[in-house]
PDB file of C-alpha atoms in Angstrom:
ATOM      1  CA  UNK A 246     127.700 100.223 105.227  1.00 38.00           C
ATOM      2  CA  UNK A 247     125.997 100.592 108.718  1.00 40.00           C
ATOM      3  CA  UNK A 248     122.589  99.437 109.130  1.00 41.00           C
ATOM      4  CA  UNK A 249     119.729 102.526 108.991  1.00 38.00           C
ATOM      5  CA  UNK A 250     116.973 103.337 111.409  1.00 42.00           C
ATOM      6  CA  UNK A 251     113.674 103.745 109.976  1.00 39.00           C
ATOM      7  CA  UNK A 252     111.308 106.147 111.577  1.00 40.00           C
ATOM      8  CA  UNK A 253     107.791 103.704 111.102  1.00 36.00           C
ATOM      9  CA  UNK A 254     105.719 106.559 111.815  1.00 42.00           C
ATOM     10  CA  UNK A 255     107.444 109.380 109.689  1.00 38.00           C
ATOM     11  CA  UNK A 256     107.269 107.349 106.416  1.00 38.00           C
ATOM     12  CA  UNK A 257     103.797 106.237 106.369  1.00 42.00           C
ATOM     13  CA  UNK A 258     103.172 103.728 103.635  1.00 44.00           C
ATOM     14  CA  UNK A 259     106.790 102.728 102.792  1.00 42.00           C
ATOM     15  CA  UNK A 260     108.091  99.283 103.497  1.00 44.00           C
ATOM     16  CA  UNK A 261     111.537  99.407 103.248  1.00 44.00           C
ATOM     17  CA  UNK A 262     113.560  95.879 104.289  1.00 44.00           C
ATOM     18  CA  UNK A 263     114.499  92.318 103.669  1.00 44.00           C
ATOM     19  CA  UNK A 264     112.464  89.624 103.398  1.00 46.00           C
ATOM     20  CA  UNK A 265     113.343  88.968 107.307  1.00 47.00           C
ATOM     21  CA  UNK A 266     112.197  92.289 107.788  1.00 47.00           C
ATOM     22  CA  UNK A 267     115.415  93.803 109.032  1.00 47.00           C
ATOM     23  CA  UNK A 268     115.127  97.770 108.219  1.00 48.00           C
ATOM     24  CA  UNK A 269     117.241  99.006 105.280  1.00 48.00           C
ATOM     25  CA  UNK A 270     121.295  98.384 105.915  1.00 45.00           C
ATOM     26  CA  UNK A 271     123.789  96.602 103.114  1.00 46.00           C
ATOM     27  CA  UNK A 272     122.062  93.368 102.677  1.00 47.00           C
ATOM     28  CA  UNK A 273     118.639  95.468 101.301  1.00 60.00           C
ATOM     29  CA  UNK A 274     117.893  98.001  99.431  1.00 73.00           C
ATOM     30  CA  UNK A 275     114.524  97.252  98.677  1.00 80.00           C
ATOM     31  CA  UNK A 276     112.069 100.478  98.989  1.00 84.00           C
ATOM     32  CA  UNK A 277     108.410  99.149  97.999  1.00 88.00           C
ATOM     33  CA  UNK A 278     106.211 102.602  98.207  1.00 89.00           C
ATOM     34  CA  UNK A 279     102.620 102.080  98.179  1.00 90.00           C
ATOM     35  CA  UNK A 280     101.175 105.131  96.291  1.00 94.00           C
ATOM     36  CA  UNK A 281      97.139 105.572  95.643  1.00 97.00           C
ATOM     37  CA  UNK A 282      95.625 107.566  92.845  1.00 98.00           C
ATOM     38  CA  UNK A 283      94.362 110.821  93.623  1.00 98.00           C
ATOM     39  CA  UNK A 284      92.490 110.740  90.484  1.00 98.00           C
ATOM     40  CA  UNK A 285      92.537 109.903  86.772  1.00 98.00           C
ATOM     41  CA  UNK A 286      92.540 111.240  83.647  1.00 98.00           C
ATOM     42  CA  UNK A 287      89.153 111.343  81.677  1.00 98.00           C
ATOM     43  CA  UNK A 288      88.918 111.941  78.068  1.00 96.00           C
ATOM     44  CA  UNK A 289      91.849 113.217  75.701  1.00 93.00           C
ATOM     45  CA  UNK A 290      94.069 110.779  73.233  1.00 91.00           C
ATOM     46  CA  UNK A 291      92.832 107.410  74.174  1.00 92.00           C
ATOM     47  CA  UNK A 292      96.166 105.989  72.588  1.00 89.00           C
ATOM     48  CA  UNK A 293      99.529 106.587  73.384  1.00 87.00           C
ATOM     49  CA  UNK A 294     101.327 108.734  70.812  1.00 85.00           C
ATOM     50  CA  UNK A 295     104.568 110.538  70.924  1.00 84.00           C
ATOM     51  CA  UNK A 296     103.573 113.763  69.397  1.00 86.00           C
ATOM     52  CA  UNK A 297     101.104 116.700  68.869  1.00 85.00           C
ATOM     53  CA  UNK A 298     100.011 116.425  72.758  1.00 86.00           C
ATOM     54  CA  UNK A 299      99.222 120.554  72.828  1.00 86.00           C
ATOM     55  CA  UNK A 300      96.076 119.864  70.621  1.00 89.00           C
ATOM     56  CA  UNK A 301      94.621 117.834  73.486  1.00 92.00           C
ATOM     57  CA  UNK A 302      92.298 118.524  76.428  1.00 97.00           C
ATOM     58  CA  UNK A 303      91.137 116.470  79.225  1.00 98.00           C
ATOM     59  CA  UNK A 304      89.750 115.969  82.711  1.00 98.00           C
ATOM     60  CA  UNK A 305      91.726 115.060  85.674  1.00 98.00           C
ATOM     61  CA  UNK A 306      89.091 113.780  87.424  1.00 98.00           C
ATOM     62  CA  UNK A 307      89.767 113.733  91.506  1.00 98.00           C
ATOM     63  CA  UNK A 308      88.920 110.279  93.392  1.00 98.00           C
ATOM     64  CA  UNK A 309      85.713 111.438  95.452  1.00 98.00           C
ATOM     65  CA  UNK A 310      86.837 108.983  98.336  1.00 98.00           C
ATOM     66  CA  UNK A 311      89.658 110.800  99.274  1.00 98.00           C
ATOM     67  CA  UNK A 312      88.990 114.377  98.445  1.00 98.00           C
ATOM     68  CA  UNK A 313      86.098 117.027  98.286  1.00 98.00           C
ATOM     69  CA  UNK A 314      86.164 120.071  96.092  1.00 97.00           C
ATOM     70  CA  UNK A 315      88.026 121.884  98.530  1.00 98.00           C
ATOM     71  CA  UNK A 316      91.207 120.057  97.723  1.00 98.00           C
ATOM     72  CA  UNK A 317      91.286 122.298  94.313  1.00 98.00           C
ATOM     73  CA  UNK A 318      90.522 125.749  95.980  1.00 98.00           C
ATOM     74  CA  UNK A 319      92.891 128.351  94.433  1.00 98.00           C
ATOM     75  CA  UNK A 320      94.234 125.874  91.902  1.00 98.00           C
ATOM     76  CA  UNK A 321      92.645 127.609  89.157  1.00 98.00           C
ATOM     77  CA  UNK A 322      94.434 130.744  89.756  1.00 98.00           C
ATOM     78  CA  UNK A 323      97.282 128.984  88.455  1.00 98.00           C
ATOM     79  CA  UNK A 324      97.973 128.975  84.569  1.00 98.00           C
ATOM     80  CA  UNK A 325      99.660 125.695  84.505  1.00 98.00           C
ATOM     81  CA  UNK A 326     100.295 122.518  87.060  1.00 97.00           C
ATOM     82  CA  UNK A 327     102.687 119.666  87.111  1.00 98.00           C
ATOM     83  CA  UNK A 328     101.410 116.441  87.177  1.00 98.00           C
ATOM     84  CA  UNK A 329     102.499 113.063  88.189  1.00 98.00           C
ATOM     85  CA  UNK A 330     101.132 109.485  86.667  1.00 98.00           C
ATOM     86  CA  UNK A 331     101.556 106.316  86.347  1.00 97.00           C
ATOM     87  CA  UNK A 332     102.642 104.806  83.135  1.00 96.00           C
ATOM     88  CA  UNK A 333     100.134 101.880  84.004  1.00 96.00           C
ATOM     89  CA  UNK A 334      99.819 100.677  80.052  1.00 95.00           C
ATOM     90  CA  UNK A 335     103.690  99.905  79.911  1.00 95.00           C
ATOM     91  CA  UNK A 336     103.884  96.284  80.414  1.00 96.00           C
ATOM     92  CA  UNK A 337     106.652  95.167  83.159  1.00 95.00           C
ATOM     93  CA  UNK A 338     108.472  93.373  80.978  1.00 96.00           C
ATOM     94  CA  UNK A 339     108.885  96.528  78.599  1.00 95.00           C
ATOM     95  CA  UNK A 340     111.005  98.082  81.106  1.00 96.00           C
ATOM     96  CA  UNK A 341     113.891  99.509  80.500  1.00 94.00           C
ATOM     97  CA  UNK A 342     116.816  99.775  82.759  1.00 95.00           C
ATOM     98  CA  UNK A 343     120.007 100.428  80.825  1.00 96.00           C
ATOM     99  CA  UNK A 344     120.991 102.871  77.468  1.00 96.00           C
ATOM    100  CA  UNK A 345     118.657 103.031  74.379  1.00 94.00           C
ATOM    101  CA  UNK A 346     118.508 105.139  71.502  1.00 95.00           C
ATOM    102  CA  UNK A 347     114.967 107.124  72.276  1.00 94.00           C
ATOM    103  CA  UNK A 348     112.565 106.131  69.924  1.00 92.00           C
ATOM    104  CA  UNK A 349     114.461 103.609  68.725  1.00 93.00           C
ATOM    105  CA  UNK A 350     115.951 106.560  65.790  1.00 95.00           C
ATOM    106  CA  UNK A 351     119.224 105.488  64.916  1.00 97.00           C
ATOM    107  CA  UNK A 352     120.475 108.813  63.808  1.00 96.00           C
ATOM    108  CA  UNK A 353     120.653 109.563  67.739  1.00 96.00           C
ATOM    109  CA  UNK A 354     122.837 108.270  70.043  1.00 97.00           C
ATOM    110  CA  UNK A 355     122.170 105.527  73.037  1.00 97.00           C
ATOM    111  CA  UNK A 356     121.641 107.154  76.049  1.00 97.00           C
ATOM    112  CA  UNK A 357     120.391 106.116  79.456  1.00 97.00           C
ATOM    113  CA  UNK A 358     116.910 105.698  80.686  1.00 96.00           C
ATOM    114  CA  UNK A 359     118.010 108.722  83.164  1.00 97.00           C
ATOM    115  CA  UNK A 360     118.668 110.816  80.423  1.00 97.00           C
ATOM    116  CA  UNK A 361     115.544 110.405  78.560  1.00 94.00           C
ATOM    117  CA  UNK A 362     111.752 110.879  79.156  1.00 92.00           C
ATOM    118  CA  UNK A 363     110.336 107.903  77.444  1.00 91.00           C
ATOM    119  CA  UNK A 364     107.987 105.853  79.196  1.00 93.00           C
ATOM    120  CA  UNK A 365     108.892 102.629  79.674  1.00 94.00           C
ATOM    121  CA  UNK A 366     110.828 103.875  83.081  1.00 95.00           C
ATOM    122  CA  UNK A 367     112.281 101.633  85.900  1.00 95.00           C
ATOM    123  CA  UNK A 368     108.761 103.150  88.145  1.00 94.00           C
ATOM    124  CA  UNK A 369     107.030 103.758  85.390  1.00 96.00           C
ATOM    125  CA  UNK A 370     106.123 107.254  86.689  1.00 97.00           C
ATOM    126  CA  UNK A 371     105.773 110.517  84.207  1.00 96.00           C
ATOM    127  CA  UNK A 372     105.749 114.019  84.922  1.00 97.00           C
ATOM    128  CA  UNK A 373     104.331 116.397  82.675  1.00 96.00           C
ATOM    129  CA  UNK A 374     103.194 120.604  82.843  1.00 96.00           C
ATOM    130  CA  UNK A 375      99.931 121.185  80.956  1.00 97.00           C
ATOM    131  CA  UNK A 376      97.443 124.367  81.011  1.00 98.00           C
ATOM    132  CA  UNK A 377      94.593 124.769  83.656  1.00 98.00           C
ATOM    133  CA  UNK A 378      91.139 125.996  81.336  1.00 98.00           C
ATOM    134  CA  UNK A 379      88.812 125.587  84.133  1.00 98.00           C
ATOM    135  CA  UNK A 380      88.344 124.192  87.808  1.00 98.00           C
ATOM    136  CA  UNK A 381      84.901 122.470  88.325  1.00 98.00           C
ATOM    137  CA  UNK A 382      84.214 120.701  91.660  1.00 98.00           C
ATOM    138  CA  UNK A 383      86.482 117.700  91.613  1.00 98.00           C
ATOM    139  CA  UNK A 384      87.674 117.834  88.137  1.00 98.00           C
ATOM    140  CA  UNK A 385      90.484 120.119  86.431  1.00 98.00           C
ATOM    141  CA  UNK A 386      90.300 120.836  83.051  1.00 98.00           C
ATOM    142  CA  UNK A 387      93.234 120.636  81.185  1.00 98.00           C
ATOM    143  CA  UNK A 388      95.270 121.108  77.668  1.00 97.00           C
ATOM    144  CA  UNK A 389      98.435 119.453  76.929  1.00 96.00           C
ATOM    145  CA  UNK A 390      98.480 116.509  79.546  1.00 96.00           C
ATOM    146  CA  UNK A 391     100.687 114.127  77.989  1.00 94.00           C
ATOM    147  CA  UNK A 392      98.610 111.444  79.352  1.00 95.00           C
ATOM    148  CA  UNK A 393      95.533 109.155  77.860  1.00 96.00           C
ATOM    149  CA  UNK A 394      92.336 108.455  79.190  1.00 98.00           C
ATOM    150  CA  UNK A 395      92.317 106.191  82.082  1.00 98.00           C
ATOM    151  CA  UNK A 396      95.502 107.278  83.046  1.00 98.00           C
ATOM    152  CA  UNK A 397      96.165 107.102  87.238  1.00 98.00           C
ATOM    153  CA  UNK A 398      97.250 110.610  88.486  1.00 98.00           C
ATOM    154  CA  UNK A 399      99.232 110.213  91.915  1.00 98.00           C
ATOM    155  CA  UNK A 400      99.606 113.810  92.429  1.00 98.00           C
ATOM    156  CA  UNK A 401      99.026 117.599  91.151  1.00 98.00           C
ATOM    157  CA  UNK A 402     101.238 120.838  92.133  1.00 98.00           C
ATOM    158  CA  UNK A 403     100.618 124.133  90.795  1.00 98.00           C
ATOM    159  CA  UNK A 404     103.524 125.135  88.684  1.00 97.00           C
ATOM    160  CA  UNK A 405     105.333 127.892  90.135  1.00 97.00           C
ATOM    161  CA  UNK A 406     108.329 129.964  88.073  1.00 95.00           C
ATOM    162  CA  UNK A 407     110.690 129.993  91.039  1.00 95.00           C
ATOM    163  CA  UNK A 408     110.544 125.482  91.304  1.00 94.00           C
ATOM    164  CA  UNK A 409     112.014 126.017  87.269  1.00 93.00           C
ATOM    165  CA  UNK A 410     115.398 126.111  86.931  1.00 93.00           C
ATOM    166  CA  UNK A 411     118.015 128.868  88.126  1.00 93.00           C
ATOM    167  CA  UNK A 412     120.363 129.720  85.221  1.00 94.00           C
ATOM    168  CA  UNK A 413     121.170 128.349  82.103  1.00 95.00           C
ATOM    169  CA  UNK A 414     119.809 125.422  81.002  1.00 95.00           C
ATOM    170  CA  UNK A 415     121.538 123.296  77.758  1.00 97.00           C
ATOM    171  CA  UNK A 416     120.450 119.932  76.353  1.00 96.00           C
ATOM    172  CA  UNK A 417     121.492 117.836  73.468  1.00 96.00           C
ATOM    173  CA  UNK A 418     120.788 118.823  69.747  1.00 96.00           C
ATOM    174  CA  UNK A 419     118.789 115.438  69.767  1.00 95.00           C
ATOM    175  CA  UNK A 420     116.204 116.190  72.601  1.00 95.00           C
ATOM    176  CA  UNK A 421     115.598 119.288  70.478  1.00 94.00           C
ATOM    177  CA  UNK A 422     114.585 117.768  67.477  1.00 93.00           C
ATOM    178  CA  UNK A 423     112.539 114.565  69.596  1.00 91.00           C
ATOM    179  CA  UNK A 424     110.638 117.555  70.868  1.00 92.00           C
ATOM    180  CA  UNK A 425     110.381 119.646  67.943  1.00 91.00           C
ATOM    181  CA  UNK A 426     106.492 118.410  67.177  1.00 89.00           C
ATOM    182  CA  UNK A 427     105.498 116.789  70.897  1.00 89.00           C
ATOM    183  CA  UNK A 428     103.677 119.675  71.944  1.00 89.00           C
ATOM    184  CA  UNK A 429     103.127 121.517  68.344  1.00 84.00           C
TER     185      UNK A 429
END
């Protein structure tokens, strides 16, 4: 595998190299991104729970350091928004990196961290589309963030229909009945 330039200036906060400090190429593929909050989440579940996440409502709360209300103009014209966070109460060691069965049910089968949503990813990152009720300065309120209180948000996009998918989508009979009450 050749070695890879890396553009300093294009990638911002993203060390990527050995512990020499040679850029990318076969001996390292170490990527360390350095990712701030934009905000957190205020109010809600204060405990993590797997289901039932449509009855709640919280605040994402903007950092005030980094943004003023204008980084939320238009947002509320938007029904729903996809946002990104950081599993931060998942303990390192908690990771997991291979097959489990989700929620440790035994009637379903192992599968891969890759082809589940449970938390305890390799980045610990989560992804979830919730319901915009009202835009207020630097705070969105919202209903169905499948996030608790406290929770680090590292970035918000307005959900659009044409980012969904194109065509047919299928998943297993399991997913189906894991999801069956975690919005309800």
């Amino acid at each position: 595998m050749a070695d890879r330039a890396v553009d300093r200036d294009r990638v911002g906060d993203v060390v990527d190299g050995d512990k020499d400090g040679n850029a990318g190429g076969a001996a390292s593929h170490e990527l360390d991104v350095v990712c701030r909050p934009v905000g957190w989440v205020v109010g809600g579940r204060a405990e993590v729970a797997d289901d039932h996440w449509d009855r709640e409502t919280a605040v994402i709360r903007l950092d005030a350091e980094q943004f003023g209300p204008d980084a939320l103009y238009g947002l509320a014209d938007f029904s729903h928004l996809e946002v990104v966070f950081h599993f931060d109460r998942v303990a390192p060691e908690k990771i997991e990196s291979g097959a489990r069965r989700p929620r440790g049910n035994p009637d379903w089968p192992l599968v891969g961290i890759f082809a589940q949503r449970g938390k305890n990813r390799p980045n610990r990152l989560g992804v979830s589309r919730c319901r915009v009720l009202a835009v207020e300065g630097l705070e969105v309120r919202v209903a169905g963030l499948d996030a608790v209180d406290g929770t680090p948000v590292l970035d918000i996009k307005p959900h659009m229909a044409e980012f969904g998918p194109r065509g047919e989508t299928t998943q297993p009979e399991w997913s189906v009945e894991l999801m069956r009450e975690y919005y309800e």
